Amino acid sequence: MLHSHLTTLNAVSLVLSTFEAEGLPSEALLAGSGIRAADLNRADIRITTNQE
């Protein structure tokens, strides 16, 4: 991932909110992504575009 771009968790948070409103648990949706539910509350966290 040498040339991987970094981004915030904003898009991930929005998508998770939509799925949670439909009754899907965020933990299951985040499984294998390397993103923890606690990370969603931190503005300083950056993820790769592959994780997004």
Short mmCIF file of C-alpha atoms in Angstrom, two decimals:
data_model
loop_
_atom_site.label_atom_id
_atom_site.label_comp_id
_atom_site.label_asym_id
_atom_site.label_seq_id
_atom_site.Cartn_x
_atom_site.Cartn_y
_atom_site.Cartn_z
CA MET A 1 0.00 0.00 0.00
CA LEU A 2 2.81 2.41 -0.73
CA HIS A 3 0.70 4.62 -2.97
CA SER A 4 -2.59 4.24 -1.18
CA HIS A 5 -4.46 7.48 -0.61
CA LEU A 6 -5.81 8.32 2.83
CA THR A 7 -9.25 9.65 3.64
CA THR A 8 -11.45 10.27 6.67
CA LEU A 9 -14.11 7.95 8.02
CA ASN A 10 -16.94 10.28 7.00
CA ALA A 11 -18.23 8.17 4.09
CA VAL A 12 -17.93 4.98 6.14
CA SER A 13 -19.90 6.58 8.98
CA LEU A 14 -22.67 7.69 6.63
CA VAL A 15 -22.99 4.27 5.01
CA LEU A 16 -22.97 2.52 8.39
CA SER A 17 -25.70 4.84 9.68
CA THR A 18 -27.86 3.95 6.70
CA PHE A 19 -27.40 0.21 7.19
CA GLU A 20 -27.89 0.48 10.96
CA ALA A 21 -31.23 2.21 10.32
CA GLU A 22 -32.18 -0.93 8.39
CA GLY A 23 -31.25 -3.10 11.37
CA LEU A 24 -27.79 -4.30 10.31
CA PRO A 25 -25.13 -4.27 13.06
CA SER A 26 -22.10 -2.07 12.39
CA GLU A 27 -19.73 -4.66 13.91
CA ALA A 28 -20.67 -7.17 11.22
CA LEU A 29 -20.29 -4.57 8.47
CA LEU A 30 -16.86 -3.49 9.75
CA ALA A 31 -15.56 -7.05 10.16
CA GLY A 32 -12.28 -7.54 8.31
CA SER A 33 -11.91 -3.85 7.41
CA GLY A 34 -9.41 -2.93 10.10
CA ILE A 35 -11.83 -0.24 11.29
CA ARG A 36 -13.25 -0.43 14.81
CA ALA A 37 -16.59 1.03 15.83
CA ALA A 38 -14.73 3.26 18.32
CA ASP A 39 -12.71 4.73 15.43
CA LEU A 40 -15.87 6.27 13.98
CA ASN A 41 -15.95 8.82 16.81
CA ARG A 42 -12.41 10.06 16.21
CA ALA A 43 -11.83 12.88 13.75
CA ASP A 44 -8.09 12.21 13.54
CA ILE A 45 -8.35 8.66 12.15
CA ARG A 46 -7.42 8.17 8.50
CA ILE A 47 -8.08 5.07 6.44
CA THR A 48 -6.93 3.95 3.03
CA THR A 49 -9.27 4.25 0.10
CA ASN A 50 -9.21 0.44 -0.07
CA GLN A 51 -10.68 0.27 3.44
CA GLU A 52 -13.35 2.77 2.48
#
